[in-house]
mmCIF file of C-alpha atoms and ligand atoms in Angstrom:
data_model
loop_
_atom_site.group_PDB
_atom_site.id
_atom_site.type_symbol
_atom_site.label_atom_id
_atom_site.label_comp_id
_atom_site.label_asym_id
_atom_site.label_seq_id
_atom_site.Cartn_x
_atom_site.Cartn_y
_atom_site.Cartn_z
ATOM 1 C CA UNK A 1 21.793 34.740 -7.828
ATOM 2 C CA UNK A 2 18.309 32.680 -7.683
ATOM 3 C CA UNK A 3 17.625 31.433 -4.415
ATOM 4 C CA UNK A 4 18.079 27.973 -3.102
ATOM 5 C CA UNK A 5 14.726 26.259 -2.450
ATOM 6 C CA UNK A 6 13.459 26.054 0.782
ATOM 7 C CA UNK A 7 10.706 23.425 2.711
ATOM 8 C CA UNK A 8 7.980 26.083 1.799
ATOM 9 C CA UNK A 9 8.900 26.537 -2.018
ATOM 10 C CA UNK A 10 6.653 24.727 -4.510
ATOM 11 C CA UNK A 11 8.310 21.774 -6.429
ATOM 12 C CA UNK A 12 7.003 19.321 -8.794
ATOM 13 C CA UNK A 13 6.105 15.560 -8.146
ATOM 14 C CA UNK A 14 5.531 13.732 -11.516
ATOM 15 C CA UNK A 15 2.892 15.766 -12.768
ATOM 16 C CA UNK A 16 1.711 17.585 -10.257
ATOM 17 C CA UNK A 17 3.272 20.678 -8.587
ATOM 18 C CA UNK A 18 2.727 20.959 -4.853
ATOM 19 C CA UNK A 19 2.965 24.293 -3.107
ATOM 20 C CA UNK A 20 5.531 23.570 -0.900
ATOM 21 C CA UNK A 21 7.107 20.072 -0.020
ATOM 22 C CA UNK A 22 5.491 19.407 3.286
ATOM 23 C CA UNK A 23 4.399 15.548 2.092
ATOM 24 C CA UNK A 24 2.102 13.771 5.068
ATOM 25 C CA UNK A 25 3.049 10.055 5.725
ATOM 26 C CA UNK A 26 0.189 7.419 5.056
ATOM 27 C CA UNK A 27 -1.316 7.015 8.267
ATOM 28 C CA UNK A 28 -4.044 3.983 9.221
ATOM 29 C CA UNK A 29 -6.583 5.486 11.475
ATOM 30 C CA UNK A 30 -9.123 3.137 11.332
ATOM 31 C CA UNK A 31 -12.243 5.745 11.484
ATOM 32 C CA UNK A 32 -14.010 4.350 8.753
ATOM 33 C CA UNK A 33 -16.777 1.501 10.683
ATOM 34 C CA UNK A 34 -17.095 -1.911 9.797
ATOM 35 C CA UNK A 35 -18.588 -1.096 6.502
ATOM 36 C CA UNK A 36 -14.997 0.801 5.697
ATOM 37 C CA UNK A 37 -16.986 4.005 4.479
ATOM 38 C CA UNK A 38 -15.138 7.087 4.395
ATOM 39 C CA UNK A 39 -16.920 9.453 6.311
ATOM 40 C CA UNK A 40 -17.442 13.098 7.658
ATOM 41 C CA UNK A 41 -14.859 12.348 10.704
ATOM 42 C CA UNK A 42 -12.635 11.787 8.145
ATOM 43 C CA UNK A 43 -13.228 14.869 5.571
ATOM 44 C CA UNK A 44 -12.374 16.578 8.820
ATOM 45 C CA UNK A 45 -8.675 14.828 9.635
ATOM 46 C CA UNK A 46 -7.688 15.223 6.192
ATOM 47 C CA UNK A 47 -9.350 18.836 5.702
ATOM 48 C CA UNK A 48 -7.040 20.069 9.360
ATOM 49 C CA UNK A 49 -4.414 18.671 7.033
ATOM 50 C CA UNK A 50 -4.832 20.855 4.142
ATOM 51 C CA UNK A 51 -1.756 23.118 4.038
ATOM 52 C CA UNK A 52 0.153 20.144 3.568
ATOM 53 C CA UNK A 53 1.957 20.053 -0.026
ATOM 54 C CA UNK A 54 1.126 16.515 -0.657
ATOM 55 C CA UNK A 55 -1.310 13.922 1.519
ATOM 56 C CA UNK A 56 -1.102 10.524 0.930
ATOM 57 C CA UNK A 57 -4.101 8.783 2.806
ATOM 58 C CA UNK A 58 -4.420 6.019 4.942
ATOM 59 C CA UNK A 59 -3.695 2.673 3.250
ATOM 60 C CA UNK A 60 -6.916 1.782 1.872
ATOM 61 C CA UNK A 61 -8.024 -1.826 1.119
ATOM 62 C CA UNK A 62 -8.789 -2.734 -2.835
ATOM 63 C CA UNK A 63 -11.016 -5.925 -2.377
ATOM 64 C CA UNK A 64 -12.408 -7.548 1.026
ATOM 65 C CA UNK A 65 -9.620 -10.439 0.867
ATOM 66 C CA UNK A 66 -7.538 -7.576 1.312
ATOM 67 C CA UNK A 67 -8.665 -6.986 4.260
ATOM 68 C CA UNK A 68 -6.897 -7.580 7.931
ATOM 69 C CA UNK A 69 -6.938 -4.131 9.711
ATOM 70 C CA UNK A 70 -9.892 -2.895 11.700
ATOM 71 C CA UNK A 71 -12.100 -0.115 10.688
ATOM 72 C CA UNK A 72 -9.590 0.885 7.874
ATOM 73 C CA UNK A 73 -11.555 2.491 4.544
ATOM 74 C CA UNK A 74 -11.774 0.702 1.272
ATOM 75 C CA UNK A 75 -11.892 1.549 -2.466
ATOM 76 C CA UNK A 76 -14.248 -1.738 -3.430
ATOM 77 C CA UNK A 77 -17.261 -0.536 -3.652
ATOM 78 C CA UNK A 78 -19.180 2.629 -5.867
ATOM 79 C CA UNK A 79 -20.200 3.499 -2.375
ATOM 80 C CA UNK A 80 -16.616 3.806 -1.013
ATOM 81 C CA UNK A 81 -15.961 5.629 -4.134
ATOM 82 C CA UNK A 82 -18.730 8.280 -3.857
ATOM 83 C CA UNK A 83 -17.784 8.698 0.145
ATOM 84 C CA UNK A 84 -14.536 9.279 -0.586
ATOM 85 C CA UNK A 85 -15.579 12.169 -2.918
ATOM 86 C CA UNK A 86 -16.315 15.033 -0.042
ATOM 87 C CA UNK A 87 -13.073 14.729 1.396
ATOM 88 C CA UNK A 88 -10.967 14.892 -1.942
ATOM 89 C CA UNK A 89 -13.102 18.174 -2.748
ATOM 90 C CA UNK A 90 -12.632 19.284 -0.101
ATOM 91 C CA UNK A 91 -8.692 19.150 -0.414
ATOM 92 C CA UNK A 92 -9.431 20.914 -3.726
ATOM 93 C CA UNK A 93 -10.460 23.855 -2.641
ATOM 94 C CA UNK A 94 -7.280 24.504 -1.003
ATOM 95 C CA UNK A 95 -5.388 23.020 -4.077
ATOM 96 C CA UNK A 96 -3.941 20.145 -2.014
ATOM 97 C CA UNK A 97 -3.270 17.400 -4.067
ATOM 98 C CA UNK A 98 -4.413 13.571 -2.248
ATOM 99 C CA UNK A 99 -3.094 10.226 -3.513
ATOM 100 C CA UNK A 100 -4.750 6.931 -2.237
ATOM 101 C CA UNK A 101 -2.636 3.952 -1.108
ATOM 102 C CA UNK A 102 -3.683 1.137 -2.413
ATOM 103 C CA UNK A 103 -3.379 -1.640 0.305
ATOM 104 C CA UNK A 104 -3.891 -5.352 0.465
ATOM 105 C CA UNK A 105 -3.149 -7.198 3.338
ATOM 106 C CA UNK A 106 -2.005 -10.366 2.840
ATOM 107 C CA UNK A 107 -1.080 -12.636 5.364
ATOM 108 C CA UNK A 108 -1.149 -10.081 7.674
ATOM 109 C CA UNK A 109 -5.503 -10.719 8.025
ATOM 110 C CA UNK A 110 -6.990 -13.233 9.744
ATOM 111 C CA UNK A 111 -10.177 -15.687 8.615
ATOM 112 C CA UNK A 112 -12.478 -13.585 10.467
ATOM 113 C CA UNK A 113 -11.619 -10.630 8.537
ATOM 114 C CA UNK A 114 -12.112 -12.972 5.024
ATOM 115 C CA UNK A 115 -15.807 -14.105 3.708
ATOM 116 C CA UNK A 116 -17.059 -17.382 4.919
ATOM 117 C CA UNK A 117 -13.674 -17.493 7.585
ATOM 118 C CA UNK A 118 -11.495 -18.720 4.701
ATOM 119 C CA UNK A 119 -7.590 -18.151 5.148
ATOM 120 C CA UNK A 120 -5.967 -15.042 4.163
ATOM 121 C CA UNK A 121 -3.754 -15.702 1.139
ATOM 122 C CA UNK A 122 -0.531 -14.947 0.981
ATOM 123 C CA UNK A 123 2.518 -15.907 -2.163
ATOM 124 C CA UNK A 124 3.512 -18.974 -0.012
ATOM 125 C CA UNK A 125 2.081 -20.619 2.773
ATOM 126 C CA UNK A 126 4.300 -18.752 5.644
ATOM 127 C CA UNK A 127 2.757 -17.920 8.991
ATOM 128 C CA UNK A 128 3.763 -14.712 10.202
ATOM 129 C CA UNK A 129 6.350 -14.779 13.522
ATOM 130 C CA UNK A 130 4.212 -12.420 15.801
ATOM 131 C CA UNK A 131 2.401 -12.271 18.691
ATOM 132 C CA UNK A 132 -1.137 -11.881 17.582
ATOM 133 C CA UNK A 133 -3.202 -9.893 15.385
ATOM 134 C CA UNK A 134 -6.491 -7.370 16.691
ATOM 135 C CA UNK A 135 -9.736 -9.249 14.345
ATOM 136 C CA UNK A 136 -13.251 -8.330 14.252
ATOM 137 C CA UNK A 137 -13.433 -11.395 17.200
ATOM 138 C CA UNK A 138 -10.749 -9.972 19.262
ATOM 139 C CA UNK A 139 -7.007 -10.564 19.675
ATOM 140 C CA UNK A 140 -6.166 -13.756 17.932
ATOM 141 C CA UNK A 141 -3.055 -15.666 17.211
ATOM 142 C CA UNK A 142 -1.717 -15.664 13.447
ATOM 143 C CA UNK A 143 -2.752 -18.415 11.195
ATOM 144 C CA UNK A 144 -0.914 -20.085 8.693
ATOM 145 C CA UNK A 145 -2.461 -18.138 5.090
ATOM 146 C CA UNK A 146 -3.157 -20.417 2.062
ATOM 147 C CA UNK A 147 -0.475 -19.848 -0.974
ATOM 148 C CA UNK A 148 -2.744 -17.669 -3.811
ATOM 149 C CA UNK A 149 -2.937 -20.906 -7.072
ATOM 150 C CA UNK A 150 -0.994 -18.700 -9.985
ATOM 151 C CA UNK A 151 -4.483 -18.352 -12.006
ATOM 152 C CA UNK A 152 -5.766 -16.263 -8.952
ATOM 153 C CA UNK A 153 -2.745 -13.958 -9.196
ATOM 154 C CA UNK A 154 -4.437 -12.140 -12.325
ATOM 155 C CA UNK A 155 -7.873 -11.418 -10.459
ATOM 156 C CA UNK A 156 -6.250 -9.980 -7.852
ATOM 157 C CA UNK A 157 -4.283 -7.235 -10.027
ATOM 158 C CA UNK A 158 -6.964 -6.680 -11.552
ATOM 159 C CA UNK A 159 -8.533 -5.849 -8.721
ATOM 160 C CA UNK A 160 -5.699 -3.228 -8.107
ATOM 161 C CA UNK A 161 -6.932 -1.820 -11.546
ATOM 162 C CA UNK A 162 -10.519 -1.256 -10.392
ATOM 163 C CA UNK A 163 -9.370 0.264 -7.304
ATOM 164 C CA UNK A 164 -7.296 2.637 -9.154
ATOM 165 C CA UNK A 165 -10.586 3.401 -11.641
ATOM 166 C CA UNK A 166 -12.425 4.005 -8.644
ATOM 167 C CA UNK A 167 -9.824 6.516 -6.481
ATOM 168 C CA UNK A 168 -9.900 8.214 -10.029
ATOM 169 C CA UNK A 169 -13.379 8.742 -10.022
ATOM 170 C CA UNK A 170 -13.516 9.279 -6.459
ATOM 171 C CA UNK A 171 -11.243 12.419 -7.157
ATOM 172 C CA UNK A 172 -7.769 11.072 -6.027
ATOM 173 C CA UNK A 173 -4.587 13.157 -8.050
ATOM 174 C CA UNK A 174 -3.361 9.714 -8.522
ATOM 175 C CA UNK A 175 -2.110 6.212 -6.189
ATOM 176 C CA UNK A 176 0.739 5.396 -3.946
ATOM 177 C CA UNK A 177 0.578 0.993 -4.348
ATOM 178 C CA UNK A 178 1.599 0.044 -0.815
ATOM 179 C CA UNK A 179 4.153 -2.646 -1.461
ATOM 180 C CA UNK A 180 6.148 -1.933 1.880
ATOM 181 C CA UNK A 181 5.569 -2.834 5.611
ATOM 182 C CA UNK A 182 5.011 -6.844 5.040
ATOM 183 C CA UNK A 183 1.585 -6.591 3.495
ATOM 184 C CA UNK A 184 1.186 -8.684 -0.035
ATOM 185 C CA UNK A 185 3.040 -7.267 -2.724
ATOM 186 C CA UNK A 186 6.432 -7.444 -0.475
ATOM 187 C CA UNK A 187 5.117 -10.991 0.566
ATOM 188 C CA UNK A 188 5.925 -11.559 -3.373
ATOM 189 C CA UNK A 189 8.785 -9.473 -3.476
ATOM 190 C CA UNK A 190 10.527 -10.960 -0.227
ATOM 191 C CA UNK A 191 12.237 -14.640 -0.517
ATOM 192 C CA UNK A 192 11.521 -14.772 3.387
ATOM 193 C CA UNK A 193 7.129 -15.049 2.085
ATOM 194 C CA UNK A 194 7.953 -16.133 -1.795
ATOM 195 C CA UNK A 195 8.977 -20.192 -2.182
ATOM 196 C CA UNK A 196 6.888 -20.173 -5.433
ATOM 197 C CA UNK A 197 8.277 -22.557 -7.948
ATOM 198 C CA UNK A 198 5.837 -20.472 -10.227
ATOM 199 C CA UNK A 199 5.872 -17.438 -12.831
ATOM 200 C CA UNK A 200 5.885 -15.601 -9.459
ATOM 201 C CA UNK A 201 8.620 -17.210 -7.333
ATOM 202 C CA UNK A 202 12.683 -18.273 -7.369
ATOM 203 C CA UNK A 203 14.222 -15.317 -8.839
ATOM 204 C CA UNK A 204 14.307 -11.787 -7.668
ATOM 205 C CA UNK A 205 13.141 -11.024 -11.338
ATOM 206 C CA UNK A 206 9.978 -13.459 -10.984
ATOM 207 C CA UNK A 207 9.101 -12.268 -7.407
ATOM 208 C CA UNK A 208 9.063 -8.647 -8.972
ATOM 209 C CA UNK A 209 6.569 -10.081 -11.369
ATOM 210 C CA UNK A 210 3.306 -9.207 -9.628
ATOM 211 C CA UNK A 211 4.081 -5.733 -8.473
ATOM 212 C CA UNK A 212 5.127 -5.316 -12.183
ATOM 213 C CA UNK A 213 1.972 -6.102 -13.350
ATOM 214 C CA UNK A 214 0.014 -4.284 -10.811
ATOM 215 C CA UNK A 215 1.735 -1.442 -11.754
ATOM 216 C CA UNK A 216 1.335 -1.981 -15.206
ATOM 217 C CA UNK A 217 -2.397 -2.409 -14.426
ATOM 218 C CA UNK A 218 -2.386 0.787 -12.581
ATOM 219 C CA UNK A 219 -0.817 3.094 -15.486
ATOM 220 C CA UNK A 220 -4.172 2.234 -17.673
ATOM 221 C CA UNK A 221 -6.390 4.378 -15.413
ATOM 222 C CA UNK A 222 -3.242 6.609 -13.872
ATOM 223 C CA UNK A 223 -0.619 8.290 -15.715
ATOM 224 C CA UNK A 224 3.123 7.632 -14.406
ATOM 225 C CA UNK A 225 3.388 10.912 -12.960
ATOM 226 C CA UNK A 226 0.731 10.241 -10.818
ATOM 227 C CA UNK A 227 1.450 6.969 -9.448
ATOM 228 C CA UNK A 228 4.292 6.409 -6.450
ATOM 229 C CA UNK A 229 5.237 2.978 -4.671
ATOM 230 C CA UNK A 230 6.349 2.422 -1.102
ATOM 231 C CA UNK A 231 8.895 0.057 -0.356
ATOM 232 C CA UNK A 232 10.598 -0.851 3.201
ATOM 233 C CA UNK A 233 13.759 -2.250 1.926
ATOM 234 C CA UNK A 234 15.347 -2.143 5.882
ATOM 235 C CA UNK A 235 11.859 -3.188 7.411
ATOM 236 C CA UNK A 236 11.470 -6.098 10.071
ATOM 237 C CA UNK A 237 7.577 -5.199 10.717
ATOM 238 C CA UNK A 238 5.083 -7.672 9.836
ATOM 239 C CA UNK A 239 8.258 -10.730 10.359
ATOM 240 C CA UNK A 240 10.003 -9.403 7.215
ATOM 241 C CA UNK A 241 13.482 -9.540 6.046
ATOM 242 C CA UNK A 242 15.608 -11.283 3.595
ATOM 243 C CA UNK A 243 19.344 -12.184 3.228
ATOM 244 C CA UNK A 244 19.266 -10.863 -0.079
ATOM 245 C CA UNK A 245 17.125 -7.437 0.711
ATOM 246 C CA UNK A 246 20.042 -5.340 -1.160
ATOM 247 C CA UNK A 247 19.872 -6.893 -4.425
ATOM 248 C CA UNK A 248 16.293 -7.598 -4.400
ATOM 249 C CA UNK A 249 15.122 -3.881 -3.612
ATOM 250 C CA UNK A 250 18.373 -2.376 -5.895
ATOM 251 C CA UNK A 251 16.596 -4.595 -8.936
ATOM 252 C CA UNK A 252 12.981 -3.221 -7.851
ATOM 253 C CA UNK A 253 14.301 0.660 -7.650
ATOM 254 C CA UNK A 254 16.051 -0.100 -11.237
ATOM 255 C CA UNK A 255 12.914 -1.519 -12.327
ATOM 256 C CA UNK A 256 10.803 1.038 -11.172
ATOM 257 C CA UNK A 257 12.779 4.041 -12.698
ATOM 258 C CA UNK A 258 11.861 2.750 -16.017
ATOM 259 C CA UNK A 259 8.296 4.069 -15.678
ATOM 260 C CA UNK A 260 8.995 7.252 -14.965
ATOM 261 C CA UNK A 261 7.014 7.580 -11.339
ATOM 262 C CA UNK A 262 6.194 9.714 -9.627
ATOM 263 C CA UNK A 263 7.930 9.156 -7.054
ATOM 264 C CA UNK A 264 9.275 6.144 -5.021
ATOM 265 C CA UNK A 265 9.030 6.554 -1.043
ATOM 266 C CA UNK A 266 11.033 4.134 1.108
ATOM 267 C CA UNK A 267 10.157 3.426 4.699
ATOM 268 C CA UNK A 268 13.722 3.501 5.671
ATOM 269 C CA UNK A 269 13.059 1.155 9.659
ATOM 270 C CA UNK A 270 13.252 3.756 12.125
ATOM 271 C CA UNK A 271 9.585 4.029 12.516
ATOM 272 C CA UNK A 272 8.922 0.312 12.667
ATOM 273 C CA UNK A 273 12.191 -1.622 13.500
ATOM 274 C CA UNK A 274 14.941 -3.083 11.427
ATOM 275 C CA UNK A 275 15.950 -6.468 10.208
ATOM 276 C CA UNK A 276 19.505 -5.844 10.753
ATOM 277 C CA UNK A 277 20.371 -8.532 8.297
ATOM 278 C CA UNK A 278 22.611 -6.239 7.267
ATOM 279 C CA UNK A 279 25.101 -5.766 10.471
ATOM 280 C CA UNK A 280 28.249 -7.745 10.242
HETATM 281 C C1 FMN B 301 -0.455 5.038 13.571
HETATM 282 C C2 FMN B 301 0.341 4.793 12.318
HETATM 283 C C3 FMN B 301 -0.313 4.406 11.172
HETATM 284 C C4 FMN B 301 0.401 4.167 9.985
HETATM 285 N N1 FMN B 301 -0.258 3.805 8.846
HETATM 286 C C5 FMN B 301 0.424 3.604 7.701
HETATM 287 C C6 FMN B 301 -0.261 3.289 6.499
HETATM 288 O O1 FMN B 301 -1.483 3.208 6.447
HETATM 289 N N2 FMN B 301 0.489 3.077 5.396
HETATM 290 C C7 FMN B 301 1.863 3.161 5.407
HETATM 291 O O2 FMN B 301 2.502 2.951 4.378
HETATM 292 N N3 FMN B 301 2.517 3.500 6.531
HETATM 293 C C8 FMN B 301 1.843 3.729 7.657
HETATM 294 N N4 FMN B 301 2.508 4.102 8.788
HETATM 295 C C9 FMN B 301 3.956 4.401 8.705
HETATM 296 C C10 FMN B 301 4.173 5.898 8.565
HETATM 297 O O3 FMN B 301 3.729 6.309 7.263
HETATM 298 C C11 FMN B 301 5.660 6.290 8.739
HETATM 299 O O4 FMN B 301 6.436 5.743 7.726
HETATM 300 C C12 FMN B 301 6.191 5.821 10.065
HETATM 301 O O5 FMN B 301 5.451 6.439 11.091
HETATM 302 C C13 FMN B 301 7.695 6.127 10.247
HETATM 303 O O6 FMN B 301 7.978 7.436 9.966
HETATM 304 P P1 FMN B 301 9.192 7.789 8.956
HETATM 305 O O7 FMN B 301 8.867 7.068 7.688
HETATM 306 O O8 FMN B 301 9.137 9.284 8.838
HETATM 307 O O9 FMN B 301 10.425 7.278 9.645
HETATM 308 C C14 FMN B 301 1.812 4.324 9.975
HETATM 309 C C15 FMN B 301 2.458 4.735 11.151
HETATM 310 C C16 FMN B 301 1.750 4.957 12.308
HETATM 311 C C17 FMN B 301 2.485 5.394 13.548
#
């Protein structure tokens, strides 16, 4: 009789096989200065971390008007790219495979995260419900973002396509797009964020359309077995939550299966609060 699997077996993840399936949670940690440079403080968090089967890092921001967390790295720059390139070989060496998570704010920034102060963008113009945000000036109250104009849609998934080039040559065994936790793909996705009358907007099928083409954008550099996607279907954080969550993120898991992922990881509300749009 073969034996059942346990937490320490090896299994495979799209194309890569991990040694056991220990898989460490994306965590911000905000070590990486106000030039977002991975550093040697970081080689050493992740490198602690190495008998994990699977890391996925810290969401990691793929153009500065992605921007709206404090100290978090970024995956802009070639210099982000080569600093990021000690701590994946590093992980090597112990054969633990790293994705990067790809990560663009949204309207959860603020202008003084953004060149020259402008808004953050966002797919409508919907200021977040929330308290305030912690900005490179200091606690500030949320502002209301500026809707993206469809032609600037394009340029921005492109930039997740440079990002992606870049974690590849920075080492990465592949990307986890960040399109949970109220950040700017699920600001497309959500109806709650999305009253486009565009390309982009009105049905679930058109507010799927840009993390379609991001991911689309993301299997030129990556192959689907080494690209995941986060979703928070049950998630309140960042003043999300729709009536229609169940169809909406039942139409993006259909969707998604087509490609063959490598895997899709759902946030399922525990760690950061429900919406409980769906008690009677
Ligand atoms: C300090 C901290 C930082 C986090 N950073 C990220 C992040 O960068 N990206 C992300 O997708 N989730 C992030 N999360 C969410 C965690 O990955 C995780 O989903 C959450 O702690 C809930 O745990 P659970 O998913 O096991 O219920 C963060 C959570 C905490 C507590």
């Amino acid at each position: 009789m073969s034996k059942s699997p346990t937490l320490l077996s090896p299994c495979q993840v799209g194309n890569i096989t991990l040694k056991n399936r220990v898989v460490m949670a994306p965590l911000t940690r905000s070590r990486a200065g106000e030039e977002r440079m991975p550093n040697d403080l970081m080689k050493q968090y992740y490198s602690q971390r190495k008998s994990a089967g699977l890391i996925i890092s810290e969401a990691t921001v793929i153009s500065p008007q992605g921007c709206g967390w404090l100290n978090s790295p970024g995956i802009y720059s070639d210099a982000q790219m080569k600093a990021w390139q000690p701590i994946t070989q590093a992980l090597h060496e112990t054969e633990t495979p790293i994705f990067l998570q790809l990560w663009h704010c949204g309207r959860a920034s603020h202008s003084s995260f953004q060149e020259n102060n402008q808004l953050p963008v966002s797919a409508s113009a919907v200021k977040p419900n929330g308290d305030y945000i912690h900005t490179p000036i200091g606690k500030q109250s949320y502002k209301t973002p500026r809707a993206l104009e469809t032609e600037e849609i394009p340029p921005i998934v492109e930039d997740y396509r440079l990002a992606a080039e870049r974690a590849k040559d920075a080492g990465f065994d592949g990307v986890e797009i960040h399109a949970a936790n109220g950040y700017l793909i699920d600001q497309f996705l959500q109806s709650k964020t999305n009253q486009r009358t565009d390309k982009y907007g009105g049905s679930i099928e058109n507010r799927y359309r840009f993390l379609k083409e991001i991911i689309e954008a993301v299997l030129t550099v990556f192959s689907a077995g080494q690209i995941g996607v986060r979703l928070s279907p049950n998630g309140v954080f960042n003043d999300m939550g729709c009536p229609e969550y169940r169809e909406l993120f039942i139409y993006v898991a259909q969707q998604l299966n087509s490609y063959n992922l490598a895997y899709l990881h759902l946030l399922d509300g525990l760690g950061f609060g429900f919406h409980e749009l769906g008690v009677q």
